[in-house]
Amino acid sequence: MTRIGVLALQGDFAEHINVLSRIDVDPREVRLLKDLEGLDGLIIPGGESTTISRLMAEFGLLQPLRDMARSDFPIWGTCAGMIVLAKQASDLTLPTIAAMDIEVERNAYGRQLDSFEAELAVPELGEEPFRAVFIRAPVVRDVHPPAEVIARLEDGAPVVVRQGRLLATSFHPELTDDPRLHRYFVELATEDKKAVVE
Ligand code: GLN
């Protein structure tokens, strides 16, 4: 069974674990270096990117995760997780994983839009729109190749970005009932293995 870890230092990791356990994945909470062993992929949840970054360093996970992200290990960051994957994040001076060629601005949707929902067209997931919940979400200001945009808001703002086997979403797919993005990440994480088996 595919083993997906969820970084469980802070934030809404429990909700990700819930979704993963509903789609036939073996989910693991990751807090220590040894928890990274044997994983097929890792999710970094929403929460506070400053706290998550500080704790990654304190728990000795920062450098290993930086190395893994640069050697094609699948990592998906949601909201704060997107911020710690971005090479540039406004207003965040702590070291992060910084592996995706995107520039994000924290808490940039403005006060009235602190939290909002949107029906997203995500062609990779099929016809049905994906209901995306945004909570003090980062705005993606720039996407540089090889990073590519997978989905945008109606105004054109990128909200799902992929770079190889790194994935980032500025919203919270673990807070709705739709497991399609989790399935998409599991496929991304296991693609090569499947190709070998086929
Ligand atoms: N605003 C948070 C940050 O900057 C992210 C919010 C979230 O993950 N829901 O880290």
mmCIF file of C-alpha atoms and ligand atoms in Angstrom:
data_model
loop_
_atom_site.group_PDB
_atom_site.id
_atom_site.type_symbol
_atom_site.label_atom_id
_atom_site.label_comp_id
_atom_site.label_asym_id
_atom_site.label_seq_id
_atom_site.Cartn_x
_atom_site.Cartn_y
_atom_site.Cartn_z
ATOM 1 C CA MET A 1 0.000 0.000 0.000
ATOM 2 C CA THR A 2 1.208 3.489 -0.795
ATOM 3 C CA ARG A 3 2.640 5.178 2.262
ATOM 4 C CA ILE A 4 2.103 8.924 2.465
ATOM 5 C CA GLY A 5 3.449 10.960 5.354
ATOM 6 C CA VAL A 6 1.862 14.125 6.686
ATOM 7 C CA LEU A 7 4.126 16.600 8.464
ATOM 8 C CA ALA A 8 2.513 16.709 11.902
ATOM 9 C CA LEU A 9 4.341 19.534 13.669
ATOM 10 C CA GLN A 10 1.545 22.121 13.508
ATOM 11 C CA GLY A 11 -1.568 22.849 11.474
ATOM 12 C CA ASP A 12 -4.343 20.677 10.109
ATOM 13 C CA PHE A 13 -2.454 17.442 9.544
ATOM 14 C CA ALA A 14 -5.245 15.346 11.102
ATOM 15 C CA GLU A 15 -7.649 16.332 8.298
ATOM 16 C CA HIS A 16 -5.153 15.206 5.663
ATOM 17 C CA ILE A 17 -4.680 11.891 7.480
ATOM 18 C CA ASN A 18 -8.482 11.475 7.427
ATOM 19 C CA VAL A 19 -8.752 11.971 3.678
ATOM 20 C CA LEU A 20 -5.791 9.664 3.004
ATOM 21 C CA SER A 21 -7.267 6.889 5.096
ATOM 22 C CA ARG A 22 -10.427 7.056 2.961
ATOM 23 C CA ILE A 23 -8.565 6.505 -0.313
ATOM 24 C CA ASP A 24 -6.665 3.347 0.419
ATOM 25 C CA VAL A 25 -3.393 4.925 1.429
ATOM 26 C CA ASP A 26 -1.338 4.132 4.511
ATOM 27 C CA PRO A 27 -1.008 7.588 6.138
ATOM 28 C CA ARG A 28 1.810 8.316 8.604
ATOM 29 C CA GLU A 29 2.303 11.276 10.910
ATOM 30 C CA VAL A 30 5.792 12.689 10.507
ATOM 31 C CA ARG A 31 7.539 14.425 13.384
ATOM 32 C CA LEU A 32 10.967 12.852 13.535
ATOM 33 C CA LEU A 33 13.629 12.013 11.009
ATOM 34 C CA LYS A 34 12.924 8.304 11.317
ATOM 35 C CA ASP A 35 9.274 8.895 10.323
ATOM 36 C CA LEU A 36 10.470 9.826 6.833
ATOM 37 C CA GLU A 37 11.786 6.333 6.186
ATOM 38 C CA GLY A 38 9.902 4.271 3.641
ATOM 39 C CA LEU A 39 7.503 7.007 2.560
ATOM 40 C CA ASP A 40 6.286 7.360 -1.036
ATOM 41 C CA GLY A 41 5.417 11.016 -0.554
ATOM 42 C CA LEU A 42 4.849 13.734 2.028
ATOM 43 C CA ILE A 43 2.127 16.337 2.584
ATOM 44 C CA ILE A 44 2.876 19.606 4.358
ATOM 45 C CA PRO A 45 -0.427 20.896 5.733
ATOM 46 C CA GLY A 46 -1.877 24.343 6.222
ATOM 47 C CA GLY A 47 -1.153 26.150 9.464
ATOM 48 C CA GLU A 48 1.360 28.923 10.121
ATOM 49 C CA SER A 49 4.309 28.857 7.780
ATOM 50 C CA THR A 50 6.510 30.655 10.337
ATOM 51 C CA THR A 51 5.775 28.056 13.032
ATOM 52 C CA ILE A 52 6.109 25.113 10.639
ATOM 53 C CA SER A 53 9.460 26.444 9.391
ATOM 54 C CA ARG A 54 10.768 26.982 12.906
ATOM 55 C CA LEU A 55 9.677 23.520 14.032
ATOM 56 C CA MET A 56 11.110 21.809 10.927
ATOM 57 C CA ALA A 57 14.492 23.242 11.880
ATOM 58 C CA GLU A 58 14.094 22.390 15.570
ATOM 59 C CA PHE A 59 13.111 18.795 14.801
ATOM 60 C CA GLY A 60 16.068 18.337 12.450
ATOM 61 C CA LEU A 61 13.795 17.887 9.427
ATOM 62 C CA LEU A 62 14.613 20.998 7.444
ATOM 63 C CA GLN A 63 17.839 19.948 5.727
ATOM 64 C CA PRO A 64 16.659 16.364 5.017
ATOM 65 C CA LEU A 65 13.452 17.735 3.467
ATOM 66 C CA ARG A 66 15.391 20.266 1.411
ATOM 67 C CA ASP A 67 17.566 17.442 0.098
ATOM 68 C CA MET A 68 14.570 15.179 -0.592
ATOM 69 C CA ALA A 69 12.661 17.910 -2.426
ATOM 70 C CA ARG A 70 15.679 18.462 -4.675
ATOM 71 C CA SER A 71 16.051 14.784 -5.476
ATOM 72 C CA ASP A 72 12.570 14.180 -6.898
ATOM 73 C CA PHE A 73 10.865 13.012 -3.696
ATOM 74 C CA PRO A 74 7.126 13.846 -3.995
ATOM 75 C CA ILE A 75 5.989 16.615 -1.658
ATOM 76 C CA TRP A 76 2.654 18.418 -1.659
ATOM 77 C CA GLY A 77 2.246 21.656 0.274
ATOM 78 C CA THR A 78 -1.200 23.055 1.022
ATOM 79 C CA CYS A 79 -1.548 26.730 2.017
ATOM 80 C CA ALA A 80 1.226 27.234 4.620
ATOM 81 C CA GLY A 81 2.780 24.140 3.016
ATOM 82 C CA MET A 82 2.846 25.974 -0.317
ATOM 83 C CA ILE A 83 4.637 28.870 1.372
ATOM 84 C CA VAL A 84 7.408 26.645 2.741
ATOM 85 C CA LEU A 85 7.890 25.016 -0.682
ATOM 86 C CA ALA A 86 8.187 28.344 -2.515
ATOM 87 C CA LYS A 87 11.639 29.692 -3.315
ATOM 88 C CA GLN A 88 10.386 33.175 -2.494
ATOM 89 C CA ALA A 89 7.845 34.055 0.157
ATOM 90 C CA SER A 90 7.181 37.611 1.269
ATOM 91 C CA ASP A 91 7.447 38.368 4.913
ATOM 92 C CA LEU A 92 9.137 35.108 5.917
ATOM 93 C CA THR A 93 12.758 35.342 6.919
ATOM 94 C CA LEU A 94 13.220 31.840 8.341
ATOM 95 C CA PRO A 95 14.827 29.186 6.129
ATOM 96 C CA THR A 96 12.276 26.955 4.424
ATOM 97 C CA ILE A 97 12.352 24.048 1.950
ATOM 98 C CA ALA A 98 12.410 26.609 -0.888
ATOM 99 C CA ALA A 99 12.349 24.132 -3.775
ATOM 100 C CA MET A 100 9.620 25.397 -6.134
ATOM 101 C CA ASP A 101 10.209 28.216 -8.593
ATOM 102 C CA ILE A 102 7.267 30.261 -7.433
ATOM 103 C CA GLU A 103 6.912 33.575 -5.622
ATOM 104 C CA VAL A 104 4.172 33.831 -3.052
ATOM 105 C CA GLU A 105 2.855 36.615 -0.896
ATOM 106 C CA ARG A 106 1.495 35.597 2.473
ATOM 107 C CA ASN A 107 -2.013 36.621 3.596
ATOM 108 C CA ALA A 108 -2.438 38.638 0.440
ATOM 109 C CA TYR A 109 -6.089 38.145 -0.482
ATOM 110 C CA GLY A 110 -7.082 41.107 1.684
ATOM 111 C CA ARG A 111 -9.145 41.414 4.802
ATOM 112 C CA GLN A 112 -12.616 40.850 3.341
ATOM 113 C CA LEU A 113 -11.301 37.812 1.547
ATOM 114 C CA ASP A 114 -9.508 36.352 4.571
ATOM 115 C CA SER A 115 -11.535 33.209 3.954
ATOM 116 C CA PHE A 116 -13.491 32.357 0.846
ATOM 117 C CA GLU A 117 -14.549 29.461 -1.301
ATOM 118 C CA ALA A 118 -14.333 29.039 -5.045
ATOM 119 C CA GLU A 119 -15.404 26.465 -7.602
ATOM 120 C CA LEU A 120 -12.219 25.693 -9.464
ATOM 121 C CA ALA A 121 -11.876 24.230 -12.901
ATOM 122 C CA VAL A 122 -9.052 21.690 -12.654
ATOM 123 C CA PRO A 123 -8.812 19.935 -16.032
ATOM 124 C CA GLU A 124 -6.478 17.264 -14.583
ATOM 125 C CA LEU A 125 -9.258 16.190 -12.210
ATOM 126 C CA GLY A 126 -11.997 15.916 -14.829
ATOM 127 C CA GLU A 127 -15.086 17.962 -15.665
ATOM 128 C CA GLU A 128 -16.498 18.442 -12.199
ATOM 129 C CA PRO A 129 -15.247 21.672 -10.548
ATOM 130 C CA PHE A 130 -13.305 21.378 -7.310
ATOM 131 C CA ARG A 131 -14.633 23.329 -4.335
ATOM 132 C CA ALA A 132 -11.620 25.083 -2.868
ATOM 133 C CA VAL A 133 -11.543 26.574 0.627
ATOM 134 C CA PHE A 134 -9.099 29.458 1.080
ATOM 135 C CA ILE A 135 -8.090 30.540 4.596
ATOM 136 C CA ARG A 136 -5.628 33.428 4.875
ATOM 137 C CA ALA A 137 -4.167 31.975 1.738
ATOM 138 C CA PRO A 138 -0.979 32.995 -0.021
ATOM 139 C CA VAL A 139 -1.255 34.672 -3.414
ATOM 140 C CA VAL A 140 1.029 33.207 -6.075
ATOM 141 C CA ARG A 141 2.615 36.275 -7.672
ATOM 142 C CA ASP A 142 4.896 34.522 -10.112
ATOM 143 C CA VAL A 143 5.542 31.069 -11.535
ATOM 144 C CA HIS A 144 8.834 30.371 -13.290
ATOM 145 C CA PRO A 145 9.529 27.267 -15.395
ATOM 146 C CA PRO A 146 9.875 24.415 -14.762
ATOM 147 C CA ALA A 147 7.027 25.151 -12.339
ATOM 148 C CA GLU A 148 3.676 25.052 -14.162
ATOM 149 C CA VAL A 149 0.176 26.199 -13.307
ATOM 150 C CA ILE A 150 -2.400 23.409 -12.990
ATOM 151 C CA ALA A 151 -5.378 25.585 -11.962
ATOM 152 C CA ARG A 152 -6.282 29.244 -11.605
ATOM 153 C CA LEU A 153 -9.030 31.305 -10.024
ATOM 154 C CA GLU A 154 -11.391 33.019 -12.465
ATOM 155 C CA ASP A 155 -9.294 36.204 -12.252
ATOM 156 C CA GLY A 156 -6.268 34.246 -13.434
ATOM 157 C CA ALA A 157 -4.453 33.844 -10.106
ATOM 158 C CA PRO A 158 -2.626 30.488 -9.985
ATOM 159 C CA VAL A 159 -3.783 28.298 -7.098
ATOM 160 C CA VAL A 160 -2.456 24.843 -8.031
ATOM 161 C CA VAL A 161 1.149 24.630 -9.188
ATOM 162 C CA ARG A 162 3.314 21.666 -10.017
ATOM 163 C CA GLN A 163 7.030 21.252 -10.545
ATOM 164 C CA GLY A 164 8.028 17.687 -11.314
ATOM 165 C CA ARG A 165 6.790 15.735 -8.329
ATOM 166 C CA LEU A 166 6.339 18.797 -6.147
ATOM 167 C CA LEU A 167 2.781 20.071 -5.880
ATOM 168 C CA ALA A 168 1.428 23.183 -4.167
ATOM 169 C CA THR A 169 -2.103 24.409 -3.591
ATOM 170 C CA SER A 170 -2.957 27.718 -1.951
ATOM 171 C CA PHE A 171 -6.226 26.330 -0.531
ATOM 172 C CA HIS A 172 -7.270 23.458 1.750
ATOM 173 C CA PRO A 173 -8.389 20.312 -0.137
ATOM 174 C CA GLU A 174 -8.449 18.394 3.166
ATOM 175 C CA LEU A 175 -11.402 20.449 4.426
ATOM 176 C CA THR A 176 -13.902 19.302 1.825
ATOM 177 C CA ASP A 177 -15.270 15.895 0.984
ATOM 178 C CA ASP A 178 -13.598 15.618 -2.378
ATOM 179 C CA PRO A 179 -10.525 13.354 -2.372
ATOM 180 C CA ARG A 180 -9.577 13.951 -6.028
ATOM 181 C CA LEU A 181 -6.545 16.122 -5.320
ATOM 182 C CA HIS A 182 -5.253 13.626 -2.762
ATOM 183 C CA ARG A 183 -5.642 10.890 -5.392
ATOM 184 C CA TYR A 184 -3.861 13.078 -7.923
ATOM 185 C CA PHE A 185 -0.918 13.491 -5.529
ATOM 186 C CA VAL A 186 -0.785 9.751 -4.815
ATOM 187 C CA GLU A 187 -0.656 9.109 -8.562
ATOM 188 C CA LEU A 188 2.089 11.681 -8.964
ATOM 189 C CA ALA A 189 4.011 10.063 -6.122
ATOM 190 C CA THR A 190 3.709 6.547 -7.509
ATOM 191 C CA GLU A 191 3.870 7.227 -11.268
ATOM 192 C CA ASP A 192 7.323 5.757 -11.879
ATOM 193 C CA LYS A 193 6.611 2.644 -9.877
ATOM 194 C CA LYS A 194 3.454 2.019 -11.889
ATOM 195 C CA ALA A 195 5.319 2.505 -15.134
ATOM 196 C CA VAL A 196 7.822 -0.153 -14.058
ATOM 197 C CA VAL A 197 5.056 -2.599 -13.136
ATOM 198 C CA GLU A 198 3.108 -2.053 -16.375
HETATM 199 N N1 GLN B 1 -1.473 32.602 6.600
HETATM 200 C C1 GLN B 1 -0.774 31.400 6.898
HETATM 201 C C2 GLN B 1 0.736 31.570 6.742
HETATM 202 O O1 GLN B 1 1.181 32.580 6.326
HETATM 203 C C3 GLN B 1 -1.244 30.263 6.032
HETATM 204 C C4 GLN B 1 -2.686 29.981 6.325
HETATM 205 C C5 GLN B 1 -3.094 28.556 6.147
HETATM 206 O O2 GLN B 1 -2.265 27.645 6.015
HETATM 207 N N2 GLN B 1 -4.382 28.356 6.158
HETATM 208 O O3 GLN B 1 1.455 30.670 7.050
#
